[in-house]
Structure formats: structure tokens, C-alpha cells
Coordinates of C-alpha atoms and ligand atoms in Angstrom, one line a residue:
M1 CA 3.6 14.7 -32.9
L2 CA 3.5 11.1 -31.6
F3 CA -0.2 10.5 -31.1
A4 CA -1.3 11.7 -34.4
T5 CA 0.8 9.0 -36.0
F6 CA -1.0 6.2 -34.3
C7 CA -4.5 7.6 -34.2
G8 CA -5.5 5.8 -37.4
F9 CA -5.7 2.3 -36.0
L10 CA -6.9 2.9 -32.4
A11 CA -10.6 2.1 -32.7
V12 CA -10.9 -0.3 -29.7
S13 CA -11.8 1.1 -26.2
N14 CA -14.0 0.3 -23.3
A15 CA -17.5 1.6 -22.8
W16 CA -16.3 4.4 -20.4
A17 CA -13.4 5.7 -22.3
Q18 CA -13.8 9.3 -23.4
S19 CA -10.4 10.5 -24.2
S20 CA -9.0 9.5 -27.6
T21 CA -5.7 10.9 -26.5
V22 CA -5.6 8.4 -23.8
D23 CA -6.8 5.6 -26.0
A24 CA -4.0 6.3 -28.4
Y25 CA -1.4 6.5 -25.7
I26 CA -2.4 3.3 -24.1
S27 CA -2.4 1.4 -27.3
T28 CA 1.1 2.5 -28.0
E29 CA 2.5 2.6 -24.5
S30 CA 1.0 -0.8 -23.4
P31 CA 3.4 -3.0 -25.4
L32 CA 6.4 -0.7 -24.8
A33 CA 5.8 -0.7 -21.0
K34 CA 5.5 -4.5 -21.1
A35 CA 8.7 -4.8 -23.1
G36 CA 10.5 -2.2 -20.9
L37 CA 9.4 -4.1 -17.8
L38 CA 10.7 -7.5 -19.1
A39 CA 13.9 -6.1 -20.3
N40 CA 14.7 -5.5 -16.6
I41 CA 14.3 -9.0 -15.5
G42 CA 17.1 -11.7 -15.4
P43 CA 18.3 -13.9 -16.8
S44 CA 17.5 -12.8 -20.3
G45 CA 16.2 -9.2 -20.1
S46 CA 17.9 -7.0 -22.6
K47 CA 18.8 -4.3 -20.1
S48 CA 19.5 -6.5 -17.1
S49 CA 22.7 -8.3 -18.0
G50 CA 24.2 -9.8 -14.8
A51 CA 20.8 -10.3 -13.1
L52 CA 20.2 -13.8 -12.2
S53 CA 17.1 -15.8 -13.1
G54 CA 13.9 -14.0 -11.8
I55 CA 15.8 -11.1 -10.4
V56 CA 14.2 -7.7 -11.2
I57 CA 16.6 -4.8 -11.5
A58 CA 15.2 -1.5 -10.3
S59 CA 16.6 0.3 -13.4
P60 CA 19.6 -0.2 -15.7
S61 CA 21.0 3.2 -14.4
N62 CA 24.2 2.4 -12.6
V63 CA 25.2 5.9 -11.6
N64 CA 23.5 8.9 -10.2
P65 CA 21.4 7.2 -9.1
D66 CA 22.8 3.8 -9.0
Y67 CA 19.6 1.6 -9.2
L68 CA 21.3 -1.7 -10.5
Y69 CA 20.1 -3.6 -7.5
T70 CA 17.2 -5.6 -6.8
W71 CA 14.7 -4.2 -4.3
T72 CA 12.1 -6.5 -2.6
R73 CA 9.4 -3.9 -2.9
D74 CA 9.9 -3.1 -6.6
S75 CA 10.2 -6.7 -7.5
A76 CA 7.1 -7.7 -5.6
L77 CA 5.0 -4.9 -7.3
V78 CA 6.3 -5.8 -10.7
F79 CA 5.5 -9.5 -10.1
Q80 CA 2.1 -8.7 -8.7
T81 CA 1.4 -7.0 -12.1
I82 CA 2.8 -10.0 -14.0
I83 CA 1.0 -12.6 -11.9
D84 CA -2.3 -10.6 -12.2
Q85 CA -1.9 -10.4 -16.0
F86 CA -1.2 -14.0 -16.3
T87 CA -3.9 -15.3 -13.9
L88 CA -6.5 -13.0 -15.3
G89 CA -5.8 -14.3 -18.8
L90 CA -4.4 -11.0 -20.1
D91 CA -1.0 -12.4 -21.1
T92 CA -0.4 -16.1 -21.2
T93 CA 3.3 -15.9 -22.0
L94 CA 4.5 -14.9 -18.4
R95 CA 4.4 -18.3 -16.7
G96 CA 8.3 -18.9 -17.0
E97 CA 8.9 -15.4 -15.6
I98 CA 6.7 -16.2 -12.6
D99 CA 8.6 -19.5 -11.9
N100 CA 11.9 -17.7 -12.0
Y101 CA 10.7 -15.2 -9.6
V102 CA 9.6 -17.9 -7.1
G103 CA 12.9 -19.5 -7.4
A104 CA 14.8 -16.2 -6.9
Q105 CA 12.9 -15.1 -3.8
A106 CA 13.4 -18.7 -2.1
I107 CA 17.1 -17.8 -2.4
I108 CA 17.0 -14.2 -1.5
Q109 CA 15.0 -14.9 1.7
Q110 CA 17.9 -17.1 2.9
I111 CA 20.8 -14.6 2.4
S112 CA 22.2 -13.3 5.6
N113 CA 22.4 -9.5 5.3
P114 CA 22.9 -6.3 7.5
S115 CA 19.3 -6.6 8.8
G116 CA 19.9 -10.2 10.0
T117 CA 19.5 -13.7 9.0
I118 CA 16.2 -15.2 8.0
T119 CA 15.2 -15.8 11.6
T120 CA 16.6 -12.6 13.1
G121 CA 15.1 -9.9 10.9
G122 CA 16.8 -10.3 7.5
L123 CA 13.5 -10.4 5.6
G124 CA 13.3 -6.7 6.3
E125 CA 16.4 -5.9 4.2
P126 CA 15.2 -3.5 1.4
K127 CA 17.7 -4.5 -1.4
F128 CA 20.2 -7.1 -2.6
N129 CA 23.0 -7.2 -5.3
I130 CA 21.6 -8.6 -8.6
D131 CA 23.9 -11.7 -8.3
E132 CA 21.9 -12.6 -5.1
T133 CA 24.4 -11.5 -2.6
A134 CA 23.8 -9.2 0.3
F135 CA 24.2 -5.4 -0.2
T136 CA 26.3 -4.3 2.9
G137 CA 26.4 -0.5 2.3
A138 CA 24.7 1.9 4.5
W139 CA 20.9 2.2 3.9
G140 CA 17.5 2.9 5.3
R141 CA 16.7 -0.4 6.8
P142 CA 14.7 -2.3 7.7
Q143 CA 11.8 -1.8 5.3
R144 CA 9.0 -4.1 6.4
D145 CA 6.7 -3.7 3.4
G146 CA 8.9 -6.0 1.3
P147 CA 7.8 -9.4 2.9
A148 CA 4.1 -8.3 2.8
L149 CA 4.2 -7.3 -0.8
R150 CA 6.1 -10.4 -1.8
S151 CA 3.6 -12.6 -0.1
N152 CA 0.6 -10.8 -1.6
A153 CA 2.1 -11.5 -5.0
L154 CA 2.9 -15.2 -4.2
I155 CA -0.6 -15.7 -2.6
T156 CA -2.2 -14.5 -5.8
W157 CA -0.2 -17.1 -7.6
A158 CA -0.9 -19.8 -5.1
N159 CA -4.7 -19.2 -5.3
F160 CA -4.6 -19.5 -9.1
L161 CA -2.7 -22.7 -8.9
L162 CA -5.1 -24.1 -6.3
S163 CA -7.9 -23.3 -8.8
E164 CA -5.9 -25.4 -11.2
N165 CA -5.6 -28.2 -8.7
N166 CA -1.9 -27.8 -8.3
S167 CA -1.8 -28.0 -4.5
T168 CA 1.4 -29.9 -4.3
Y169 CA 3.5 -27.0 -5.7
V170 CA 1.6 -24.5 -3.5
T171 CA 2.2 -26.6 -0.4
N172 CA 5.7 -27.7 -1.1
T173 CA 7.2 -24.7 -2.9
L174 CA 5.1 -21.5 -2.3
W175 CA 3.9 -22.1 1.2
P176 CA 7.4 -22.2 2.9
I177 CA 8.3 -18.8 1.2
I178 CA 4.9 -17.3 2.1
Q179 CA 5.0 -18.6 5.6
N180 CA 8.5 -17.1 6.4
D181 CA 7.3 -13.7 5.1
L182 CA 4.0 -13.7 7.0
N183 CA 5.5 -14.9 10.3
Y184 CA 7.9 -12.0 9.9
V185 CA 5.0 -9.6 9.4
A186 CA 2.9 -11.0 12.3
E187 CA 6.0 -10.7 14.6
N188 CA 7.3 -7.4 13.6
W189 CA 4.6 -5.2 12.2
N190 CA 4.6 -3.0 15.2
Q191 CA 8.3 -2.3 15.1
S192 CA 9.4 0.8 13.4
T193 CA 10.3 0.7 9.7
F194 CA 11.7 2.9 6.9
D195 CA 8.9 3.9 4.7
L196 CA 8.6 3.0 1.1
W197 CA 10.6 6.0 0.1
E198 CA 13.4 4.8 2.4
E199 CA 13.7 8.0 4.4
V200 CA 11.4 8.1 7.3
D201 CA 11.9 5.5 10.2
S202 CA 8.6 5.4 12.0
S203 CA 5.3 3.6 11.2
S204 CA 4.0 4.0 7.7
F205 CA 0.5 3.8 6.3
F206 CA 1.5 2.0 3.0
T207 CA 3.4 -0.6 5.1
T208 CA 0.7 -1.1 7.5
A209 CA -2.1 -1.5 4.7
V210 CA -0.1 -4.0 2.7
Q211 CA 0.8 -6.0 5.9
H212 CA -2.9 -6.1 6.8
R213 CA -3.8 -7.4 3.4
S214 CA -1.0 -10.0 3.5
L215 CA -2.1 -11.6 6.8
R216 CA -5.7 -11.8 5.8
Q217 CA -4.8 -13.4 2.5
G218 CA -2.4 -15.7 4.3
V219 CA -5.1 -16.9 6.7
Q220 CA -7.4 -17.8 3.8
L221 CA -4.6 -19.6 2.0
A222 CA -3.6 -21.5 5.3
N223 CA -7.1 -22.6 5.8
A224 CA -7.4 -23.7 2.1
I225 CA -4.4 -26.0 2.4
G226 CA -4.8 -27.2 5.8
Q227 CA -1.9 -25.2 7.4
T228 CA -4.2 -24.1 10.2
S229 CA -1.5 -23.8 13.0
V230 CA -0.8 -20.2 11.9
V231 CA -4.5 -19.1 11.6
S232 CA -5.1 -17.9 15.3
S233 CA -1.9 -15.7 15.5
W234 CA -2.1 -14.3 12.1
T235 CA -5.8 -13.4 12.5
T236 CA -5.0 -11.7 15.8
Q237 CA -2.3 -9.6 14.3
A238 CA -4.4 -8.9 11.2
E239 CA -7.1 -7.4 13.5
N240 CA -4.4 -5.4 15.3
L241 CA -3.1 -4.1 11.9
L242 CA -6.6 -3.1 10.9
C243 CA -7.0 -1.3 14.2
F244 CA -3.7 0.5 13.8
L245 CA -4.5 1.4 10.2
Q246 CA -7.3 3.7 11.5
S247 CA -4.9 5.8 13.5
F248 CA -3.3 7.4 10.5
W249 CA -6.5 9.2 9.7
N250 CA -6.1 12.9 10.2
T251 CA -9.3 15.0 11.0
A252 CA -8.1 17.5 8.3
G253 CA -9.5 15.0 5.8
Y254 CA -6.5 13.0 4.7
I255 CA -4.3 10.1 5.7
T256 CA -1.0 11.1 7.3
A257 CA 1.6 8.8 5.5
N258 CA 4.1 8.4 8.4
T259 CA 3.9 8.7 12.2
G260 CA 7.4 10.3 11.9
G261 CA 9.1 12.6 9.3
G262 CA 7.9 16.0 10.3
R263 CA 6.2 16.8 7.0
S264 CA 2.7 17.6 5.9
G265 CA 2.0 13.8 5.6
K266 CA 0.4 14.3 2.2
D267 CA 2.1 11.5 0.3
A268 CA 1.7 9.1 -2.6
N269 CA 2.2 6.5 0.0
T270 CA -1.5 6.6 0.8
V271 CA -2.7 6.4 -2.7
L272 CA -0.4 3.6 -3.5
A273 CA -1.7 1.8 -0.4
S274 CA -5.3 2.3 -1.7
I275 CA -4.7 0.8 -5.1
H276 CA -2.5 -2.1 -3.9
T277 CA -5.2 -3.1 -1.4
F278 CA -8.2 -2.7 -3.8
D279 CA -10.7 -5.4 -3.5
A280 CA -13.7 -4.7 -5.5
A281 CA -15.7 -7.2 -3.4
A282 CA -15.3 -4.7 -0.5
G283 CA -17.2 -2.0 -2.3
C284 CA -16.4 1.6 -0.9
D285 CA -15.5 0.2 2.5
V286 CA -13.8 2.8 4.6
L287 CA -12.1 0.4 7.1
T288 CA -9.7 -0.7 4.6
F289 CA -9.5 2.7 2.7
Q290 CA -10.9 1.2 -0.5
P291 CA -10.3 3.4 -3.5
C292 CA -13.9 4.8 -3.7
S293 CA -14.3 5.1 0.2
D294 CA -15.0 8.6 1.2
A295 CA -11.8 8.8 3.3
A296 CA -9.7 7.6 0.4
L297 CA -11.4 10.2 -2.1
S298 CA -10.9 13.0 0.3
N299 CA -7.3 11.9 0.8
L300 CA -6.8 11.7 -3.0
L301 CA -8.0 15.3 -3.4
T302 CA -5.7 16.6 -0.7
Y303 CA -2.7 14.8 -2.1
V304 CA -3.3 16.0 -5.7
D305 CA -3.9 19.6 -4.6
A306 CA -0.7 19.6 -2.6
F307 CA 1.3 19.6 -6.0
R308 CA -0.6 22.4 -7.8
S309 CA 1.8 25.1 -6.7
V310 CA 5.1 23.1 -6.2
Y311 CA 5.7 22.1 -9.9
S312 CA 5.8 25.0 -12.5
I313 CA 4.4 22.6 -15.2
N314 CA 1.2 22.7 -13.2
S315 CA 0.7 26.3 -13.3
G316 CA -2.3 27.6 -15.0
I317 CA -4.1 24.3 -14.8
A318 CA -7.8 24.5 -13.6
E319 CA -8.5 23.4 -10.1
N320 CA -10.7 20.6 -11.0
A321 CA -8.3 19.2 -13.7
A322 CA -5.4 16.7 -13.4
V323 CA -1.9 17.8 -12.6
A324 CA 1.6 16.1 -12.3
T325 CA 2.1 14.6 -8.9
G326 CA 5.1 13.2 -7.1
R327 CA 6.0 11.3 -4.0
Y328 CA 5.3 14.2 -1.6
P329 CA 5.3 18.0 -1.8
E330 CA 8.4 18.4 0.2
D331 CA 10.4 16.1 -1.8
S332 CA 14.0 17.2 -2.9
Y333 CA 15.5 13.8 -4.0
Q334 CA 17.0 14.2 -7.5
G335 CA 15.5 17.5 -7.7
G336 CA 12.1 16.6 -6.2
N337 CA 10.1 16.3 -9.4
P338 CA 6.9 14.4 -10.4
W339 CA 7.1 10.7 -10.5
Y340 CA 5.3 8.7 -13.3
L341 CA 4.3 5.9 -10.9
A342 CA 2.7 8.5 -8.5
T343 CA 0.7 10.3 -11.4
F344 CA -0.5 6.8 -12.6
A345 CA -1.5 5.8 -9.1
V346 CA -4.0 8.8 -9.0
A347 CA -5.5 7.6 -12.3
E348 CA -5.8 4.0 -11.0
Q349 CA -7.4 4.8 -7.8
L350 CA -10.0 6.7 -9.9
Y351 CA -10.5 3.9 -12.3
D352 CA -10.8 1.5 -9.4
S353 CA -13.6 3.7 -8.0
L354 CA -15.4 3.7 -11.4
I355 CA -15.2 -0.2 -11.4
V356 CA -17.1 -0.3 -8.1
W357 CA -19.6 2.4 -8.7
N358 CA -20.5 0.9 -12.0
A359 CA -20.8 -2.7 -10.5
Q360 CA -23.0 -1.6 -7.6
G361 CA -25.0 0.8 -9.7
S362 CA -24.8 3.7 -7.4
L363 CA -22.3 6.1 -5.7
N364 CA -22.5 7.7 -2.3
V365 CA -21.5 11.2 -1.4
T366 CA -20.7 11.9 2.3
S367 CA -19.9 15.2 3.9
L368 CA -16.2 14.0 3.9
S369 CA -16.2 13.1 0.1
L370 CA -18.4 16.2 -0.9
P371 CA -15.4 18.5 -1.8
F372 CA -14.1 15.7 -4.2
F373 CA -17.5 15.2 -5.8
Q374 CA -18.0 19.0 -6.2
L375 CA -15.1 19.0 -8.6
F376 CA -17.5 17.3 -11.0
D377 CA -20.9 18.7 -10.0
S378 CA -20.8 21.9 -8.0
S379 CA -24.4 21.5 -6.9
V380 CA -24.2 17.8 -5.8
A381 CA -25.4 17.2 -2.1
V382 CA -24.7 14.4 0.4
G383 CA -26.8 11.4 -0.6
T384 CA -26.7 8.1 -2.6
Y385 CA -27.1 8.4 -6.4
A386 CA -28.3 5.5 -8.4
S387 CA -27.0 4.8 -11.9
S388 CA -30.2 5.9 -13.3
T389 CA -29.9 9.4 -12.1
S390 CA -28.2 12.3 -14.1
T391 CA -26.0 13.0 -11.0
F392 CA -24.4 9.6 -11.3
T393 CA -23.9 10.0 -15.0
T394 CA -22.4 13.6 -14.6
I395 CA -20.1 12.4 -11.8
T396 CA -18.9 9.2 -13.3
A397 CA -18.2 10.9 -16.6
G398 CA -16.3 13.7 -14.7
V399 CA -14.3 11.3 -12.7
Q400 CA -13.4 9.4 -16.0
D401 CA -12.2 12.8 -17.5
Y402 CA -10.3 13.8 -14.4
A403 CA -8.7 10.3 -14.3
D404 CA -7.8 10.3 -18.0
G405 CA -6.2 13.7 -17.3
F406 CA -3.6 12.1 -15.1
V407 CA -2.8 9.7 -17.8
E408 CA -2.7 12.5 -20.5
I409 CA -0.2 14.3 -18.3
V410 CA 2.0 11.2 -18.3
A411 CA 1.4 10.8 -22.1
Q412 CA 2.5 14.5 -22.7
Y413 CA 5.7 13.8 -21.0
T414 CA 6.6 10.3 -22.3
P415 CA 9.2 10.3 -25.0
S416 CA 8.4 8.9 -28.5
Y417 CA 9.8 5.4 -27.6
G418 CA 7.7 5.0 -24.7
E419 CA 10.6 5.0 -22.1
L420 CA 9.5 5.8 -18.5
S421 CA 12.1 7.0 -16.1
E422 CA 11.6 7.6 -12.4
Q423 CA 10.9 11.3 -12.5
Y424 CA 9.9 13.9 -15.1
S425 CA 11.0 17.5 -14.7
K426 CA 8.8 19.8 -12.7
T427 CA 9.8 22.7 -15.1
D428 CA 9.7 21.2 -18.6
G429 CA 8.5 17.5 -18.1
S430 CA 11.8 16.0 -19.5
Q431 CA 12.9 12.7 -18.0
L432 CA 15.0 12.8 -15.0
S433 CA 16.7 10.4 -12.4
A434 CA 16.8 6.6 -13.1
V435 CA 16.1 5.6 -16.6
D436 CA 13.7 2.7 -17.6
L437 CA 12.4 2.4 -14.0
T438 CA 10.8 -1.1 -13.7
W439 CA 8.2 0.1 -11.2
S440 CA 7.3 2.9 -13.6
Y441 CA 6.4 0.4 -16.4
A442 CA 4.4 -1.7 -13.9
S443 CA 2.4 1.4 -12.8
A444 CA 1.5 2.1 -16.4
L445 CA 0.2 -1.5 -16.9
T446 CA -1.8 -1.6 -13.8
A447 CA -3.4 1.8 -14.4
F448 CA -4.2 0.8 -18.0
D449 CA -5.8 -2.4 -16.9
A450 CA -7.9 -0.6 -14.3
R451 CA -9.1 1.8 -17.0
A452 CA -10.2 -1.2 -19.1
G453 CA -12.3 -2.3 -16.0
I454 CA -10.1 -5.2 -15.2
T455 CA -10.5 -6.2 -11.6
P456 CA -7.8 -8.1 -9.5
A457 CA -8.6 -11.0 -7.4
S458 CA -10.3 -10.4 -4.1
W459 CA -8.1 -10.7 -1.0
G460 CA -10.8 -10.8 1.7
A461 CA -11.4 -7.1 2.5
S462 CA -15.1 -7.5 2.4
N463 CA -17.2 -7.8 5.6
L464 CA -14.4 -7.1 8.0
T465 CA -15.2 -5.3 11.2
S466 CA -12.9 -3.7 13.6
T467 CA -13.1 -3.3 17.3
C468 CA -11.5 0.1 16.7
G469 CA -14.4 1.1 14.5
T470 CA -13.6 3.8 11.9
S471 CA -11.8 6.9 12.8
T472 CA -13.4 9.1 10.2
G473 CA -16.0 10.5 12.6
S474 CA -18.9 8.4 10.9
G475 CA -18.9 5.8 13.7
G476 CA -21.4 5.4 16.6
D477 CA -21.1 6.9 20.1
T478 CA -17.4 6.4 20.4
V479 CA -14.5 8.5 21.1
A480 CA -10.8 8.0 20.0
V481 CA -8.6 7.2 23.1
T482 CA -4.8 7.1 22.6
F483 CA -3.0 5.1 25.2
N484 CA 0.7 5.8 25.6
V485 CA 2.7 3.7 28.1
D486 CA 6.4 4.1 28.9
A487 CA 7.8 0.5 29.0
T488 CA 11.3 -0.7 28.7
T489 CA 11.3 -4.0 26.8
V490 CA 14.0 -6.6 25.9
F491 CA 14.3 -8.1 22.4
G492 CA 11.2 -10.3 21.7
E493 CA 8.9 -8.6 24.2
N494 CA 6.0 -6.6 23.1
I495 CA 3.4 -4.5 25.0
Y496 CA -0.4 -5.2 24.6
I497 CA -3.6 -3.8 26.2
C498 CA -6.8 -5.4 27.3
G499 CA -9.7 -4.3 29.4
S500 CA -13.3 -4.4 30.3
V501 CA -15.1 -3.6 27.1
D502 CA -15.5 -5.3 23.7
A503 CA -13.2 -2.7 22.1
L504 CA -10.5 -3.8 24.7
Q505 CA -11.1 -7.6 24.1
N506 CA -13.1 -8.1 27.4
W507 CA -9.8 -8.9 29.3
D508 CA -8.8 -11.6 26.9
P509 CA -5.0 -11.7 27.0
D510 CA -4.8 -13.9 23.9
T511 CA -6.5 -11.4 21.7
A512 CA -5.2 -8.2 23.5
L513 CA -4.3 -5.4 21.2
L514 CA -0.7 -4.9 20.3
L515 CA 0.8 -1.3 20.9
S516 CA 3.2 0.3 18.4
S517 CA 6.7 1.0 19.5
A518 CA 7.5 3.5 16.8
D519 CA 8.3 6.0 19.6
Y520 CA 10.1 3.5 21.9
P521 CA 10.1 3.4 24.9
I522 CA 6.6 4.9 24.6
W523 CA 4.3 2.2 23.3
S524 CA 1.1 3.5 21.8
I525 CA -2.3 2.6 20.4
T526 CA -5.5 4.6 19.4
I527 CA -8.7 2.8 20.0
N528 CA -12.3 3.9 19.6
L529 CA -14.0 3.5 22.9
P530 CA -17.6 3.9 24.1
A531 CA -18.0 7.5 25.1
S532 CA -18.8 8.6 28.7
T533 CA -17.9 5.2 30.1
D534 CA -15.9 4.0 33.0
I535 CA -13.4 1.6 31.6
Q536 CA -10.8 -0.6 33.4
Y537 CA -7.7 -1.9 31.5
K538 CA -4.1 -3.2 32.0
Y539 CA -1.0 -3.4 29.9
I540 CA 0.4 -6.8 29.4
R541 CA 3.9 -7.8 28.3
K542 CA 4.2 -10.9 25.9
D543 CA 7.3 -12.7 24.8
G544 CA 6.2 -15.6 22.6
S545 CA 3.7 -17.6 24.7
S546 CA 4.9 -16.0 28.1
I547 CA 2.5 -13.4 29.4
T548 CA 3.3 -10.8 32.2
W549 CA 0.4 -8.7 33.5
E550 CA 1.0 -5.3 35.1
S551 CA 0.5 -5.4 38.9
D552 CA -2.8 -4.6 40.6
P553 CA -5.0 -2.7 40.8
N554 CA -6.6 -2.3 37.3
M555 CA -6.0 1.0 35.6
E556 CA -9.3 2.9 35.1
I557 CA -10.4 5.9 32.9
T558 CA -13.7 7.5 32.3
T559 CA -13.9 8.4 28.5
P560 CA -15.1 11.7 27.4
A561 CA -18.5 12.4 25.8
S562 CA -18.9 11.7 22.2
G563 CA -18.1 14.4 19.9
S564 CA -15.2 15.4 22.1
E565 CA -11.7 15.9 20.9
S566 CA -9.6 12.8 20.9
Y567 CA -8.3 12.0 24.3
T568 CA -4.8 10.8 25.4
E569 CA -3.9 8.7 28.4
N570 CA -0.2 8.7 29.4
D571 CA 0.8 5.8 31.7
T572 CA 4.2 4.2 32.9
W573 CA 4.4 0.4 33.0
R574 CA 3.7 -0.9 36.5
Ligands
LIG601 C1 17.9 6.8 -2.0 C2 16.4 6.3 -1.9 O1 16.2 5.3 -2.8 C3 15.5 7.5 -2.1 O2 14.1 6.9 -2.0 C4 15.7 8.6 -1.1 O3 14.9 9.6 -1.3 C5 17.2 9.0 -1.2 N1 18.0 7.8 -1.0 C6 17.4 10.1 -0.2 O4 17.3 9.5 1.1
LIG602 C1 13.6 5.0 -4.6 C2 12.4 4.9 -4.1 O1 12.0 5.8 -3.2 C3 12.1 3.4 -3.6 O2 10.7 3.4 -3.3 C4 12.5 2.4 -4.7 O3 12.3 1.2 -4.0 C5 13.9 2.6 -5.0 N1 14.0 3.9 -5.4 C6 14.2 1.7 -6.2 O4 13.3 2.0 -7.2

């Protein structure tokens, strides 16, 4: 038995830790996961021969599945982990790896590929050969989360270097890479994208959430280094992204992962989005779906419960205990099994929540999050519980146990040398699909860090407001209105809306709200508008700085009373 061997020298743990099994697992797995991750990075990683300097292979597996490529998403998430560890002082040996990554991404960005050149969409290309040439086979492209995730990692690095007064390197080396990515995000976020699982071509919550973060962080960095020409357009698009983010909320109490795809929409996509946009300074803010927000907790519960009946290794496990989870319950890829990185993500969201509740000295139970909190205290009621109350103690201890339970599941199905593949079998927990998945190792390290109370740098999620309000039903006297307009556009043109109320930018074309073309030629947006109000509006067509208004007269609707079902307005461009 693996853990017994190591228990003897595992005394250290943090104040909240309750599970000695998890303590033991983390002590042994942490260095193995770090080593496994570094083995997959060129030029000298022991399992990544052929990968150039700073290139992250997804996995050494070169057949069934062939993952011996470098994905922009996986690489960025791996380097976000490395950069966090270095900048937070957890591992001071990683600086050379970070420099190599920066060098590699500067090259990768410039490679013309089937998605385009750097100026015509090439930044949306999902993966490259490990010798930094284009992959030209058929693939689900573009995937628009890559540039956002890469800039998030590089901005974390830039902010650290600024704190060390190294602004020359930031301005001369990092900023050009970041600016390429963020201009791409600002210009293309409302175009359809393959989701992070490379399957569904529509709009995707994960992609939208990390894009929103990237532009907010980009604006802060731009201001910090005096690159202010981008600030206004990036701010406008960040606001539009925040607005669009709300539209994924589903009144059944969870976030629908994709606008397309025809599935339940219950998906690790949303849990990953929450942990990769965690900002402790934003508390339990619901607008950005922070890990401890009522919407994100309700979503987590819905997601986890979706796997109870689909994997036989989950059978017989109590309803309030952890289970193995995967990408989404309908998944059939490589057998459709649980994924380590998905199960770790659940633990991480819960550990992030504990960080915030402990820091703020209270937790809040709403009608939306009540079913989640009832897992730990069946008699808990809606309300706010200070850390001095027994309810707070009971619930935080219960959440800690529940979170640790997800790590225990992974521990149970980790072989003795600590290898983490992509999937583990739904019937017996043995390893399946790609071996030594770099992202699996990164997901272990970030979950372990969160359990230890380590808080990543803030990215600016606090004190945001949205003209869209929240769509979780807790807002004021508003009603969600979806505007669909049938509009044929040429390349470069986008459709916006503005109108007579604050939520429609008071007729200001410069800050008009961008519609999504995921269902082109139908352009769509959902906006929370004042209830029972006569509202005038128009669509506008923009191409760069050129603006075309619809012909007169203004369009007009009377919004329904508050508390009504959502309302849809179908128009044709005029
Ligand atoms: C390969 C992709 O990497 C994977 O995410 C997807 O599920 C399969 N192709 C099937 O489309
Ligand atoms: C398939 C996963 O679905 C995708 O998210 C990932 O980027 C690739 N495998 C490479 O790990």
C-alpha cells in the first residue's frame, strides 16, 4: 500500500487540513508531478526529446492518441502554474523555463498556419508541431482561448517583473507578444470558436471567461507601462465580454458550457473557468463567477452530480461525498472516462472558496447555493454566517472534507510512481488515454497550492459592474431581453446595439454592445433591461472606425414586468 510507506514523515500540513490520506498523497505526489511536468518541456525535458526550447508537449504519447504536439492552451496553463510558483516564491528554480517559454511563444505567434497569419487569425490556431512548424492536418480550429490564456500567464510574469523594476524587458519583449494576443481577443471574441475540448463550434463559457480576464489584466498592464492607446477599445470589449458571460447562466441552476453542442451543458469547462479566473480580492462576486459565488457553487454541485451514475467506480458513494468526474457526462472520447484534471479542478474550486471564506471571516448562503450548503449541514438556512458561528465551522469543515474527497479519489487511482495520464478508467480506475499528460500534472500542483491556502495574484475582478447586471435572478427590477438580428456582414464587420437606457449605453455608438455571431447570420445578445419600460434602440454595423446606423425610425420595445420569463426580440437588419 503506497500511502502507508510514506506516512511516517508527513507531519507538516496547513491549519485546515483534515485528511491524513491527502496530506500523504500531496507530499509524495507534489515532487513527482513537478518532475513529470518539467520532463515534458523542451529543450531538456527527459520525455520531450525533439521539443525546442520552451515548447511544452501535451504528452509523450505519440500514438492513440498522438499528443506529441504543443497546444497553446495546455502550454499556457502549464506556464501559468510555473509562473505562479516562481512569482509567489514557491519554487525559485524556474526562471530559465519561463524565459524559454517567452522565447518560444514569440516564435509560435508568427508562424502562418491553417487558421491564418498573425494578422489574419493565425493566433487562434490550437496546436503546432514541437519543432515550431505549423500543424496542417484537419482539426477543430480556431480555438480562441489560447491567446487569452497565454497573455494571462505572460501578464502575471510582466507584473512580477515590474515589481522588480524590470520595465524595459516588459515593454520591449513581453508587451509585443501580449498586445498581439489581446488585439486578437478584442477583435474576435464574439466570433464562434471550438471549445477547449476541441469539439463544439459555438460560443463557450471557458473561452469567454478567460478572454474577459485577459482584457482586464491587459488594460491594467497597458496603463502601468504607458501603452494607453489600447485602453479604450480593450475596456469596451472587456465590458461586452462580461455582459456576454452572464448569458451562459441557465435558470436550472448551472452554467451551460457552450451555446452549441446539443448536450446537457454540464461540463468541467465551467469549473475550470472558475478556478482559472479566481481572484481572491473579488470575494464571492457572482458577476465573474468566483469560486465561492452562489452561482459557481450551484454549478459545481450540478456538474459533480452529473457523474454519479455514469461511471461505475462512483456507484455506492454517498450523495454528499466526492466522486470521479470527467469532461462532461455525455463524453465518449477514448472511452469517455474520468479525467484527473477535471477531478482536481473540483477540489481546487472548493479550496479557493475556503481561502475566501476564511479571509472574509464569513460565508453567505443564498437560495441558489442552499442545496450545495445542505450537503454539509442539512438544517442550514439562507443567511450570512460569521466565522464565530458553529454553522461556519461545520460548513467549512464539511467543504474541506468534500474537497479532500476529490483528491482522495485521484490518490486512489494514481499508480505508485505518481504518473498522471489524461483519463482513469470509469470501471476500475486504471490509467487510460495519453500517458504523462502535462496538464494533469499542472492541475495537481495548482490544486495542492490552493489547499495550502496559496492565493494567486489578483487580476482585477473586484469592483466590476456590468450594465447587464447579473442573470442569476438576484438583480433589481430588470428582465433579461435577448435581441436577435438577422444581418449579413462582410469580413471585418460586426453588429452592435445601443439605445435609450443605461443598459444600452444611452445611444453612445462608441460603447455600443457587441452581439455574438455564433449563430450567424443571426447576431445575438442578452441584456438585462429595466422592466415594464418603453425602450428605443438601433443596431449598428462597425468595421474598424467606420460606423453605419440602421435606417430610421428607431426600433422600440416595451419590456415585460419584472419576474417575467425572459423575453426575445427577433429583428432583421434594416
Ligand atoms: C481530439 C481532441 O483532442 C479531443 O478533445 C476530442 O474529444 C477528440 N479529438 C474527438 O473530437
Ligand atoms: C484533448 C483535450 O480535449 C484538449 O483540451 C487538450 O488541449 C488536448 N487533448 C491536448 O492535451
